[in-house]
mmCIF file of C-alpha atoms and ligand atoms in Angstrom:
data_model
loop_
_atom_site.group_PDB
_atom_site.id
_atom_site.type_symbol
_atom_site.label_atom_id
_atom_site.label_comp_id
_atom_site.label_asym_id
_atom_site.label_seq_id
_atom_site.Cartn_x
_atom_site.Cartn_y
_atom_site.Cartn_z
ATOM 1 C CA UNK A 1 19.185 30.276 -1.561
ATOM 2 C CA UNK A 2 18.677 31.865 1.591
ATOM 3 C CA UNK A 3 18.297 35.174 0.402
ATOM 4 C CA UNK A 4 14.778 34.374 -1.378
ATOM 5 C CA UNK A 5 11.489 35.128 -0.483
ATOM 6 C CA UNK A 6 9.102 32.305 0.016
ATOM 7 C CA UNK A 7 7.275 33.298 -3.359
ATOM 8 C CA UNK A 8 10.759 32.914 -5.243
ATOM 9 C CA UNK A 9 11.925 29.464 -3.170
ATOM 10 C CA UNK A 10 8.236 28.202 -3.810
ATOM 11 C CA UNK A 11 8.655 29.215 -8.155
ATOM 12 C CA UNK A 12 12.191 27.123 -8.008
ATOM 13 C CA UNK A 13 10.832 24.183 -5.777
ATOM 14 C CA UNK A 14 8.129 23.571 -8.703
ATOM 15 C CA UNK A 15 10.194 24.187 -11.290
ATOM 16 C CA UNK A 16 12.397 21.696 -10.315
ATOM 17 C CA UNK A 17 9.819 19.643 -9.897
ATOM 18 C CA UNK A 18 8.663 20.141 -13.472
ATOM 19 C CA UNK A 19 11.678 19.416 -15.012
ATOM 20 C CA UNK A 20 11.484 16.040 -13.281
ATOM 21 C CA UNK A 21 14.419 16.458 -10.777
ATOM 22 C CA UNK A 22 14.393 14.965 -7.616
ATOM 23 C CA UNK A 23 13.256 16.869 -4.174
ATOM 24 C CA UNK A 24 16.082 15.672 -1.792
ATOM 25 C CA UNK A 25 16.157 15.722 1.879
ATOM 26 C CA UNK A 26 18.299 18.592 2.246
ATOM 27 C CA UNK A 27 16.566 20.690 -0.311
ATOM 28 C CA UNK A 28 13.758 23.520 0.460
ATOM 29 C CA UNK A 29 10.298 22.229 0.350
ATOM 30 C CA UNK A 30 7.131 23.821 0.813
ATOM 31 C CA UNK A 31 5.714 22.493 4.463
ATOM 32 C CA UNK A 32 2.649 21.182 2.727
ATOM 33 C CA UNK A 33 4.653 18.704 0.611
ATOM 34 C CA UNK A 34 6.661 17.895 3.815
ATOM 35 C CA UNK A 35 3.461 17.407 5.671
ATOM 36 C CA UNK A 36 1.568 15.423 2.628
ATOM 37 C CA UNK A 37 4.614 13.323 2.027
ATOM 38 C CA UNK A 38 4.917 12.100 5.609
ATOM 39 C CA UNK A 39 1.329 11.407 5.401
ATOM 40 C CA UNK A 40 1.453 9.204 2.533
ATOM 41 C CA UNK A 41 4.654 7.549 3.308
ATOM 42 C CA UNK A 42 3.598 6.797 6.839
ATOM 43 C CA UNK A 43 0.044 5.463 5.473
ATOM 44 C CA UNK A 44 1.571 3.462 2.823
ATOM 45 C CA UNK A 45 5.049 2.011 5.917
ATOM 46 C CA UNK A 46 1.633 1.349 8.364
ATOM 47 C CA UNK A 47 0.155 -0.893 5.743
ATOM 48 C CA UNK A 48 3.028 -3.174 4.967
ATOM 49 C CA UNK A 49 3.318 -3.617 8.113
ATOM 50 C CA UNK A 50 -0.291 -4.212 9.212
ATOM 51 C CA UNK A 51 -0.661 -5.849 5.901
ATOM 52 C CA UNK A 52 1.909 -8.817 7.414
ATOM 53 C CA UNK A 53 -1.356 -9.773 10.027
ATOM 54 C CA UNK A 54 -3.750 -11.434 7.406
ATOM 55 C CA UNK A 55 -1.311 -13.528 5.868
ATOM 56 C CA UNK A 56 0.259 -14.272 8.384
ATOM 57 C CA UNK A 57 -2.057 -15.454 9.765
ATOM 58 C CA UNK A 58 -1.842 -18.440 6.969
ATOM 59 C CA UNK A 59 2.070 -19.234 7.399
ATOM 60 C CA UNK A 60 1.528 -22.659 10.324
ATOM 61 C CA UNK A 61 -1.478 -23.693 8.070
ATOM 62 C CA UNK A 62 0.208 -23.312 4.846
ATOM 63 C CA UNK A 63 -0.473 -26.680 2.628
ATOM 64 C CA UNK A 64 2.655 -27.639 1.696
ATOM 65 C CA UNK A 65 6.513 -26.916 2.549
ATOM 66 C CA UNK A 66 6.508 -25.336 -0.817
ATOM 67 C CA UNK A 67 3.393 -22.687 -0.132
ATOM 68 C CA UNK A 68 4.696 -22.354 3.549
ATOM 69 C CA UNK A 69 8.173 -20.911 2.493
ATOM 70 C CA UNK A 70 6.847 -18.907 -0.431
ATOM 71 C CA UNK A 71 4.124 -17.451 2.496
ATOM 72 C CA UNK A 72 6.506 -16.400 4.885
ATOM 73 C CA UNK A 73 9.406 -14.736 2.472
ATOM 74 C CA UNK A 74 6.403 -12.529 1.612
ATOM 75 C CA UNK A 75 5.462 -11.602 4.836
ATOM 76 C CA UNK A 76 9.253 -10.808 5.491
ATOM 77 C CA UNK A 77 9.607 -8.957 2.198
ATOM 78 C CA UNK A 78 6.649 -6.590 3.563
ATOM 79 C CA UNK A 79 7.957 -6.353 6.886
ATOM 80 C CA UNK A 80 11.014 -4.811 4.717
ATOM 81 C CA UNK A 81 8.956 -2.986 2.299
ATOM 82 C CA UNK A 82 7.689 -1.300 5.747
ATOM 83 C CA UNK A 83 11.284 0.201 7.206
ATOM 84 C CA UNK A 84 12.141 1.535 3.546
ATOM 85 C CA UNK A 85 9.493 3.731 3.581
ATOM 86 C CA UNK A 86 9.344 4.398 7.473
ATOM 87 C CA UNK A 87 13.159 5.426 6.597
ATOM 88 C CA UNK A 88 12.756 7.660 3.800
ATOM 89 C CA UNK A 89 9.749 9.069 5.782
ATOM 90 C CA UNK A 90 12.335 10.013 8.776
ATOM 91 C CA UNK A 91 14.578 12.032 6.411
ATOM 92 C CA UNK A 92 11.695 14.579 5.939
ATOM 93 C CA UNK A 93 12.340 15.347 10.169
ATOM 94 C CA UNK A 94 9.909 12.895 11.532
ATOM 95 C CA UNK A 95 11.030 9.977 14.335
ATOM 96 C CA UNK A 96 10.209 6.438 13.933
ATOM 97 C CA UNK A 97 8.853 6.590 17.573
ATOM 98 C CA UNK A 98 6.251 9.331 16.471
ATOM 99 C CA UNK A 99 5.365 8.068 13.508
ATOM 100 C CA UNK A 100 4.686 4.414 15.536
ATOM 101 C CA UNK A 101 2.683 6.441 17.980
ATOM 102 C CA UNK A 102 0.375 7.411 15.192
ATOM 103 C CA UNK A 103 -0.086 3.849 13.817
ATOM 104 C CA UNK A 104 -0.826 2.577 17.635
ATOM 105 C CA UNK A 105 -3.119 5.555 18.713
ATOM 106 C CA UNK A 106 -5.290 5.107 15.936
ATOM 107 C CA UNK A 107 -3.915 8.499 14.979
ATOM 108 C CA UNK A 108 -2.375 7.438 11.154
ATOM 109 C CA UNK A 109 -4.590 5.536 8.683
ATOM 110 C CA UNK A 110 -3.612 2.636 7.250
ATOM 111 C CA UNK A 111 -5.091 0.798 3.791
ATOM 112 C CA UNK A 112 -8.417 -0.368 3.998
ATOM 113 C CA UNK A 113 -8.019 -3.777 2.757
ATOM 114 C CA UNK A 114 -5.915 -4.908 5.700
ATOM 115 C CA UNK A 115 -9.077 -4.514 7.533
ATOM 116 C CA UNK A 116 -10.559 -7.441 6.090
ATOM 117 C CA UNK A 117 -10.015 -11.243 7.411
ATOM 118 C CA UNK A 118 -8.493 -13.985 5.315
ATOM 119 C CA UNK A 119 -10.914 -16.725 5.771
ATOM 120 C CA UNK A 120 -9.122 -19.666 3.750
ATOM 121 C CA UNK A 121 -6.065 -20.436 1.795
ATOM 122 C CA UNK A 122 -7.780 -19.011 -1.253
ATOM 123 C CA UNK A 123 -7.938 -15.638 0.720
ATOM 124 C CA UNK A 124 -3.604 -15.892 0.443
ATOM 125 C CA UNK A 125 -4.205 -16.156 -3.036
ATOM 126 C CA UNK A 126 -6.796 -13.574 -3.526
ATOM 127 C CA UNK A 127 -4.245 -11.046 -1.722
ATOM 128 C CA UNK A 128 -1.661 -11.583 -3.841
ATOM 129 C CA UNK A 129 -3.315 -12.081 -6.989
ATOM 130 C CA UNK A 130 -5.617 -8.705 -6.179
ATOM 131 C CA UNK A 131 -4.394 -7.175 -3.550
ATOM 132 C CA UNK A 132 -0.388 -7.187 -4.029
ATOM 133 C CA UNK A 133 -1.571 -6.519 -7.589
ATOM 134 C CA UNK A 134 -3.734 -3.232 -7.506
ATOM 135 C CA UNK A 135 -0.850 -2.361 -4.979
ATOM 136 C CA UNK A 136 1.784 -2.593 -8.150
ATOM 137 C CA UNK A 137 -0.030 -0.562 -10.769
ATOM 138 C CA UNK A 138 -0.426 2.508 -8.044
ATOM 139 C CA UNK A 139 3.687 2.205 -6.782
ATOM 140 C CA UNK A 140 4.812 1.798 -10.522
ATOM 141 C CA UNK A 141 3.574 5.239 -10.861
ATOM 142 C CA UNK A 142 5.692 6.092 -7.425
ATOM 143 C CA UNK A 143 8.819 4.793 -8.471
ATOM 144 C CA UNK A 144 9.001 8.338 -10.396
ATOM 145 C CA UNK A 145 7.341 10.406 -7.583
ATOM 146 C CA UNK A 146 9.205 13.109 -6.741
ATOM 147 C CA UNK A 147 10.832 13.255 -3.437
ATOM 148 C CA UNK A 148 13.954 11.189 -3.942
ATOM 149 C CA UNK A 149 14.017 8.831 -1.137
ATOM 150 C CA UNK A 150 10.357 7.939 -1.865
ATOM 151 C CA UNK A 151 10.903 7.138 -5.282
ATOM 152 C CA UNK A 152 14.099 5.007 -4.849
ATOM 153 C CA UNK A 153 12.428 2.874 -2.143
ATOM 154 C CA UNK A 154 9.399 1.999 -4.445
ATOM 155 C CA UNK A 155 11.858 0.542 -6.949
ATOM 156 C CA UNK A 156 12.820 -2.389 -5.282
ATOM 157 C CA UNK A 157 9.370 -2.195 -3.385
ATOM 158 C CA UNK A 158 7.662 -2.893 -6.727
ATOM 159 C CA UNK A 159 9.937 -5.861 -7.769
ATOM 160 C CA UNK A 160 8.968 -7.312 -4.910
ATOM 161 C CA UNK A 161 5.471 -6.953 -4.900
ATOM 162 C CA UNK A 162 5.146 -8.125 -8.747
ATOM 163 C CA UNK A 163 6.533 -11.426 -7.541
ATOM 164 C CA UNK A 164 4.665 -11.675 -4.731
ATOM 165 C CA UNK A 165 1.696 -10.881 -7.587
ATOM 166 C CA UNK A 166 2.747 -13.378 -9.396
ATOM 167 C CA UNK A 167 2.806 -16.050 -6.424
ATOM 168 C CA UNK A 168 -0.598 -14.853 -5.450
ATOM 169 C CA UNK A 169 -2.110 -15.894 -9.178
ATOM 170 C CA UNK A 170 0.057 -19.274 -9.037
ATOM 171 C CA UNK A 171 -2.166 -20.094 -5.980
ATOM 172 C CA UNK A 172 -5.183 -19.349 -7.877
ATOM 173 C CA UNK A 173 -4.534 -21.288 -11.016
ATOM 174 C CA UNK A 174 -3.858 -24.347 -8.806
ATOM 175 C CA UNK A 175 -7.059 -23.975 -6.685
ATOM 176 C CA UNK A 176 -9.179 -23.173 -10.016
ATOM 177 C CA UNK A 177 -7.585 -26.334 -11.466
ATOM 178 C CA UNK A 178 -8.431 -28.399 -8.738
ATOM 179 C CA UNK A 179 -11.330 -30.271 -7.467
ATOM 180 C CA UNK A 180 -14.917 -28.648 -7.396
ATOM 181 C CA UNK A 181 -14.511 -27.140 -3.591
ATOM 182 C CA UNK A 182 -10.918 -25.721 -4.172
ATOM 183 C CA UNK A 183 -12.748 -23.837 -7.423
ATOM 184 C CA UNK A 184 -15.325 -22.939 -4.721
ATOM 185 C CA UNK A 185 -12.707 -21.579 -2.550
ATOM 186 C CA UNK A 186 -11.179 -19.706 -4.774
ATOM 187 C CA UNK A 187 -14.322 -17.938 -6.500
ATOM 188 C CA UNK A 188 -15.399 -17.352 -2.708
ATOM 189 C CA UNK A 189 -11.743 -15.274 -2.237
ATOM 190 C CA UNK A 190 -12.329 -13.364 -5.284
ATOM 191 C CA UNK A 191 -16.231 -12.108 -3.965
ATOM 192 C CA UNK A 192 -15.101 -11.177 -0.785
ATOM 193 C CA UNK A 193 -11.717 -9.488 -1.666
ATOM 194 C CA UNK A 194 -12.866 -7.555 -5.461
ATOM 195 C CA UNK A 195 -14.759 -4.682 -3.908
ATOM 196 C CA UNK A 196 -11.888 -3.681 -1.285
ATOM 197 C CA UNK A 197 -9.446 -4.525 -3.908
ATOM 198 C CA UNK A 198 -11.292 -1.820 -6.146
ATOM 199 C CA UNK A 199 -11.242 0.609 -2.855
ATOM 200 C CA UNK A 200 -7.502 0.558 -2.289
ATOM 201 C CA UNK A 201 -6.512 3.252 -4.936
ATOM 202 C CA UNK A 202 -8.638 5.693 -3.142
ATOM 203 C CA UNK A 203 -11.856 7.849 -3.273
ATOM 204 C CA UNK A 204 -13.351 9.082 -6.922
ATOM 205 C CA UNK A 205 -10.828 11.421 -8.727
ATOM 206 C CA UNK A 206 -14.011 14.411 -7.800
ATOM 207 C CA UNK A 207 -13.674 13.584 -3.832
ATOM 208 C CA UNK A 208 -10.155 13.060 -3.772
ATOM 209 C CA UNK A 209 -8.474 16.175 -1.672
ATOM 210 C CA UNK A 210 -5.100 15.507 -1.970
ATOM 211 C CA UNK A 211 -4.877 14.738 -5.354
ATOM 212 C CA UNK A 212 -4.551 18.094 -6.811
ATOM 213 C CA UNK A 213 -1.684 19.179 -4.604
ATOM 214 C CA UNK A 214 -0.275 15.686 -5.225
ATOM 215 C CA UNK A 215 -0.377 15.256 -8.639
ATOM 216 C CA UNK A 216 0.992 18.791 -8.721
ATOM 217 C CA UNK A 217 4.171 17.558 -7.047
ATOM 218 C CA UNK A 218 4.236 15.126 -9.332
ATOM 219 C CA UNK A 219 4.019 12.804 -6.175
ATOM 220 C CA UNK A 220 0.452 11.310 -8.067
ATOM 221 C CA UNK A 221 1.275 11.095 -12.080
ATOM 222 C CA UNK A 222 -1.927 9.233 -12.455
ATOM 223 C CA UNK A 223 -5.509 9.804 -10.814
ATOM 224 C CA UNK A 224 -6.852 7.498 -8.590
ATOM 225 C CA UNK A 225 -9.858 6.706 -11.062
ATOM 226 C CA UNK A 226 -6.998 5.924 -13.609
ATOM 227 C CA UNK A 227 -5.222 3.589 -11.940
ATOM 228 C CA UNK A 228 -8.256 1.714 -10.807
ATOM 229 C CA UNK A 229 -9.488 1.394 -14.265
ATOM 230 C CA UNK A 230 -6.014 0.156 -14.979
ATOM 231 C CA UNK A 231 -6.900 -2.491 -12.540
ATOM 232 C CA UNK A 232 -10.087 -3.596 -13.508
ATOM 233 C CA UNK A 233 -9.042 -3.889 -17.297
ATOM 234 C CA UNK A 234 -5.977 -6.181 -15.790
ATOM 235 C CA UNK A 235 -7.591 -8.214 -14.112
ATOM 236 C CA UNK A 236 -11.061 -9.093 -15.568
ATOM 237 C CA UNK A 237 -8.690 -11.163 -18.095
ATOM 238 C CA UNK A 238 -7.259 -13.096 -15.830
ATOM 239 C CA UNK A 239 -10.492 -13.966 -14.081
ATOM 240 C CA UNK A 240 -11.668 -14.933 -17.181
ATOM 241 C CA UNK A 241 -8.436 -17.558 -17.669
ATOM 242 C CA UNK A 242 -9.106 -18.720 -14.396
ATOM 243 C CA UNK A 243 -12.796 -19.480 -15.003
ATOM 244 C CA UNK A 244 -14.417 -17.382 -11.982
ATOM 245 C CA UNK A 245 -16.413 -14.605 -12.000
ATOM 246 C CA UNK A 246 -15.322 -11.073 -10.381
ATOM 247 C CA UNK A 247 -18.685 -10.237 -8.502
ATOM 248 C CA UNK A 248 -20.308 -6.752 -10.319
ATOM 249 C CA UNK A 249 -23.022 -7.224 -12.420
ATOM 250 C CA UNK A 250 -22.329 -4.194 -14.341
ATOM 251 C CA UNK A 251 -19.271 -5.363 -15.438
ATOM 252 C CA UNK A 252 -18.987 -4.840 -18.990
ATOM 253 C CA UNK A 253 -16.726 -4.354 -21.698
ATOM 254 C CA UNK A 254 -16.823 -0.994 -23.856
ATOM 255 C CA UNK A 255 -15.830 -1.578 -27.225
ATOM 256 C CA UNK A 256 -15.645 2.755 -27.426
ATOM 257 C CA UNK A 257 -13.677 3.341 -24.461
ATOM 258 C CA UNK A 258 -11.906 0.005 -25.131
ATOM 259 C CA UNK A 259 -12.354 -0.616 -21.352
ATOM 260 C CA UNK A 260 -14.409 -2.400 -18.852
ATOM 261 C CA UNK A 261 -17.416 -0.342 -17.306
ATOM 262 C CA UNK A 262 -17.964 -1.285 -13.469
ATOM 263 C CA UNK A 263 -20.055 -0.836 -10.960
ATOM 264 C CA UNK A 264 -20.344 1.994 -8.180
ATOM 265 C CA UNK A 265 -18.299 1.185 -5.132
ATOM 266 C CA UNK A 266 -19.680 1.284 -1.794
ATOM 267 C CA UNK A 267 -18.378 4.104 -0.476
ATOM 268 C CA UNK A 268 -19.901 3.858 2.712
ATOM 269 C CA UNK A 269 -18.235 0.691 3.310
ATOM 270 C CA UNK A 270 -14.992 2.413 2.376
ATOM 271 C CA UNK A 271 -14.869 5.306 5.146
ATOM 272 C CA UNK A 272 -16.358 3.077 7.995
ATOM 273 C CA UNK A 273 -13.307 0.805 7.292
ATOM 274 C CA UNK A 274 -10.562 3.618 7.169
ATOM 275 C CA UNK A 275 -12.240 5.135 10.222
ATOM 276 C CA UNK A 276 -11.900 2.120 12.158
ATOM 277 C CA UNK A 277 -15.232 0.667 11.814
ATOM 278 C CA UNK A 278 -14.431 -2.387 9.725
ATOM 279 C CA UNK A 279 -14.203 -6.186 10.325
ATOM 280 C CA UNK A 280 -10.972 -6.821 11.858
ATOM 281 C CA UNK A 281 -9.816 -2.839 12.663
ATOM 282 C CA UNK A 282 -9.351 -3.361 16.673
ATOM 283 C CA UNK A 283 -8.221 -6.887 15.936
ATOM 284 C CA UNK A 284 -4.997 -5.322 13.753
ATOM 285 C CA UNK A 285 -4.624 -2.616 16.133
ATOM 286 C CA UNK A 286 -3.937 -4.661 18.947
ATOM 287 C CA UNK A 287 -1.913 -7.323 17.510
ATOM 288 C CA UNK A 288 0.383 -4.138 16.354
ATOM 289 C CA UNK A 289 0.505 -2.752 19.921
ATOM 290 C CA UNK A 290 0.948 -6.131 21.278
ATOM 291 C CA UNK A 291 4.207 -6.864 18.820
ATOM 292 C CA UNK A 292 5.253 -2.818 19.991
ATOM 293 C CA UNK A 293 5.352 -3.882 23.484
ATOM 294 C CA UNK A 294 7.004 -7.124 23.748
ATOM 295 C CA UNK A 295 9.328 -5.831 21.370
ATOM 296 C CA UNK A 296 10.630 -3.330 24.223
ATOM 297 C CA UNK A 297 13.360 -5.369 25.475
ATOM 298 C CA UNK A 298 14.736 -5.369 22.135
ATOM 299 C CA UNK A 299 14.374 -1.517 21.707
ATOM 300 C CA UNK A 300 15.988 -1.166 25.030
ATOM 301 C CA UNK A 301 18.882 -3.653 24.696
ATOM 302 C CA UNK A 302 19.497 -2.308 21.310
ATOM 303 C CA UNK A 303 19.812 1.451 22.843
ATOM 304 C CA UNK A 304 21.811 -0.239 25.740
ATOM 305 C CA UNK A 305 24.785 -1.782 23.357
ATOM 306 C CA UNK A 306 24.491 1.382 21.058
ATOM 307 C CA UNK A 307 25.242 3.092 24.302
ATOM 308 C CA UNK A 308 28.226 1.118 25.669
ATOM 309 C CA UNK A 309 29.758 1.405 22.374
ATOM 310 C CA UNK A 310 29.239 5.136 22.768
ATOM 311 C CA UNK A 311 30.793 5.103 25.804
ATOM 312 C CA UNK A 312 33.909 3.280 25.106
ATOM 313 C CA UNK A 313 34.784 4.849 21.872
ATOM 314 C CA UNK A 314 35.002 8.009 23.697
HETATM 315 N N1 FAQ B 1 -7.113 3.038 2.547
HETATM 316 O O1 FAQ B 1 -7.302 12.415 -1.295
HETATM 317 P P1 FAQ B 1 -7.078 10.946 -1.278
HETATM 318 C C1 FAQ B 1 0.237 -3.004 -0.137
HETATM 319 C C2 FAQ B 1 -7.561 8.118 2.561
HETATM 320 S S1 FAQ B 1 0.566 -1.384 0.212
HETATM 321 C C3 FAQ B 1 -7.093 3.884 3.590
HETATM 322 O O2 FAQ B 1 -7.297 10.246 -2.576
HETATM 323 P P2 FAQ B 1 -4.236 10.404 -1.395
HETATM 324 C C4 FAQ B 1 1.384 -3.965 -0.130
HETATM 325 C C5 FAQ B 1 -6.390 9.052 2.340
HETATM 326 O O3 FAQ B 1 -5.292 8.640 3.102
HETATM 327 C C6 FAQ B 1 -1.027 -0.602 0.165
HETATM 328 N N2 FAQ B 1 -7.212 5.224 3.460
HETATM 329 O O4 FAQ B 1 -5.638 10.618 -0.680
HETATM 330 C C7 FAQ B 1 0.982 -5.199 0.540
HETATM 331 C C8 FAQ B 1 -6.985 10.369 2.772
HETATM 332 O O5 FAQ B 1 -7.069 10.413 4.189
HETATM 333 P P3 FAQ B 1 -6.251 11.513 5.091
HETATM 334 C C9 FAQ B 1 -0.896 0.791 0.538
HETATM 335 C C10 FAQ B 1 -7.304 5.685 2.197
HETATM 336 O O6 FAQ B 1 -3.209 10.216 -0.349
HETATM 337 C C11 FAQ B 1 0.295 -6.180 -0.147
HETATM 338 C C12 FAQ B 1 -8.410 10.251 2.255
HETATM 339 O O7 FAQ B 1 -8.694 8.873 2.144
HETATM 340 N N3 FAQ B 1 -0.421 1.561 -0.576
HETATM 341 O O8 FAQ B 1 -0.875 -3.284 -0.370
HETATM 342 C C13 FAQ B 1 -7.298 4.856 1.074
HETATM 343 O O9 FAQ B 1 -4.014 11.469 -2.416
HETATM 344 C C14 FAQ B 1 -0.055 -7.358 0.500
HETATM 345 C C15 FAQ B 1 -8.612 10.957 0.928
HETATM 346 O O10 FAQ B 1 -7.998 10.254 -0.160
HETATM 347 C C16 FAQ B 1 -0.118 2.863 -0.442
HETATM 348 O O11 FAQ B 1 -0.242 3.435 0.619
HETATM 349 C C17 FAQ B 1 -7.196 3.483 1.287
HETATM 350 N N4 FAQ B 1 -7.203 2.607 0.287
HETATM 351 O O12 FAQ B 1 -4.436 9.019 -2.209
HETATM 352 C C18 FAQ B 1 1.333 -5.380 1.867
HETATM 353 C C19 FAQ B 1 0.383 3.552 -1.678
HETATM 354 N N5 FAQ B 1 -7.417 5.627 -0.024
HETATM 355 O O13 FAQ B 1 -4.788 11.204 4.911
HETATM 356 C C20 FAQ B 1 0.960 -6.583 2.525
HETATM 357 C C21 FAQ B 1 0.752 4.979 -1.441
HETATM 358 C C22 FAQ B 1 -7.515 6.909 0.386
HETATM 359 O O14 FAQ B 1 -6.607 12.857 4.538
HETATM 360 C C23 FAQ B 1 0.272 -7.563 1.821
HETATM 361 N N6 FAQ B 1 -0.397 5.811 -1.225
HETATM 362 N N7 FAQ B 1 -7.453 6.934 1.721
HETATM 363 O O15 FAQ B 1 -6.704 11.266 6.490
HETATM 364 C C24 FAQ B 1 -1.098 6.407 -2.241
HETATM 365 O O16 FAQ B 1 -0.809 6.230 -3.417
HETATM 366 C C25 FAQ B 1 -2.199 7.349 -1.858
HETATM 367 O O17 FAQ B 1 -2.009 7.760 -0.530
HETATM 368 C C26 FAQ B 1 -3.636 6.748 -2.031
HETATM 369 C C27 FAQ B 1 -4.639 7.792 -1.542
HETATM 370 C C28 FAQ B 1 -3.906 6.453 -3.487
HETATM 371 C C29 FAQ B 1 -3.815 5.475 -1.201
#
């Protein structure tokens, strides 16, 4: 291999790629994939683990023993979901400590709907429901990206998010069966958490920059306009079985397309969030640094044993 040029490792890097084989760690890669799949992979670890604050935030004023337990082995399973990825994102040459320094500088974005607070116990059903379930149709899609590592975390990534979906509706259908105020609650979660639901699979396919590239690497299979649409024609169903309304009055379906029409997103709204302007940015920001620093003693202790051991094998 060594004796190629650049232009010949670059021609076998993408044909590999095109015949669907897997990038591995070891293997040559073009910097820009390196550098775009540490990107992604270190946006997408950030927001698991950011994406632990608003529910958590839930867990001591769960309703019942029931709701409480299925609360927190979410948060745990996205705590996990969180050093998958920050793993496979170390085996393209990056440190966990530098990629954590990103996250706590304000450095490495994060997804914009972890931005937003969770007001009532509807709001842990609207995450779930919406939220866990926009975040589904966009990793199905990554479970065949192709950088190895990537892909094989997002397989058991996605099993656990499509239960966690699934938990997320459960919550609804009780609320929306309930009395008057719990339907209330619930049709209150779905207005406040529909348009950043919509804004999680990114910018229009036109304004996207790294989707080209990506979807070159056959790290993107589908557009972000796609998989949004995807999303929309998912869920307006369910909304429908619940009995609430999802809050666009352009919603509509299109018996040519066979899809629903939407609305324009606020796209404003969308950039001041994932440039650190929305609701609850400095709020998430500090509760991360917080954890990072009273979490030293463990890092040091941890380094402390791994050193003894060193020590006294040698
Ligand atoms: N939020 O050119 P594109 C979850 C940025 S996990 C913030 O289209 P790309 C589980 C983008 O980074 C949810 N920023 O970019 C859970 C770029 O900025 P940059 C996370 C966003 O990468 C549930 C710029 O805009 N999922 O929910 C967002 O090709 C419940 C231009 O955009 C993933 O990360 C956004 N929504 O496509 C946990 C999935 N969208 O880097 C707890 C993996 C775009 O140039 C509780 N990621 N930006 O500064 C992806 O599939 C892609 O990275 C996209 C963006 C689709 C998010």
């Amino acid at each position: 291999m060594s004796n190629l040029s650049t232009q010949e490792l670059e021609t076998k890097f993408q044909q590999k790629i095109d015949a669907n084989e897997y990038i591995e760690p070891k293997d040559w890669m073009m910097d820009k994939y390196r550098y775009n799949l540490i990107r992604q992979i270190s946006q997408h670890a950030h927001s698991e683990v950011v994406g632990m604050l608003p529910e958590a935030n839930w867990i001591t004023r769960a309703p019942n023993l029931r709701r409480k337990a299925g609360l927190l082995a979410k948060v745990q399973d996205e705590a996990g979901h969180g050093l998958y990825l920050y793993s496979a994102a170390e085996t393209l040459g990056i440190s966990r400590e530098e990629l954590l320094n990103q996250l706590l500088t304000g450095k490495a974005k994060y997804s914009n709907i972890f931005n937003y607070p969770t007001l009532t116990w509807a709001d842990i059903g609207a995450v779930g429901w919406l939220v866990d379930g926009a975040a589904i149709i966009n990793q199905v899609m990554l479970q065949r990206a192709s950088y190895g590592p990537y892909a094989r975390a997002m397989i058991r990534i996605c099993r656990e998010e499509s239960f966690h979906q699934r938990q997320g509706f459960e919550i609804m259908v009780t609320l929306c069966q309930g009395t008057a105020e719990q339907k209330a609650m619930a049709q209150d979660a779905l207005n406040r958490w529909w348009w950043p639901s919509m804004m999680m699979f990114g910018p229009n396919d036109k304004d996207s920059p790294h989707s080209s590239d990506m979807a070159k690497w056959r790290v993107k299979r589908e557009s972000n306009d796609d998989l949004r649409q995807r999303f929309v024609d998912r869920v307006v169903p369910q909304a429908d079985f619940l009995g609430i309304t999802v809050p666009d009055d352009k919603l509509k379906w299109n018996a040519a397309t066979q899809h629903y029409d939407f609305g324009e997103i606020d796209w404003t709204e969308f950039h001041n969030v994932i440039n650190g302007n929305g609701p609850c940015n400095r709020e998430r920001l500090n509760a991360r640094i917080k954890a990072h620093e009273d979490g030293k003693w463990v890092r040091d202790a941890a380094v402390a044993y791994a050193n003894k051991k060193r020590k006294k094998a040698a």
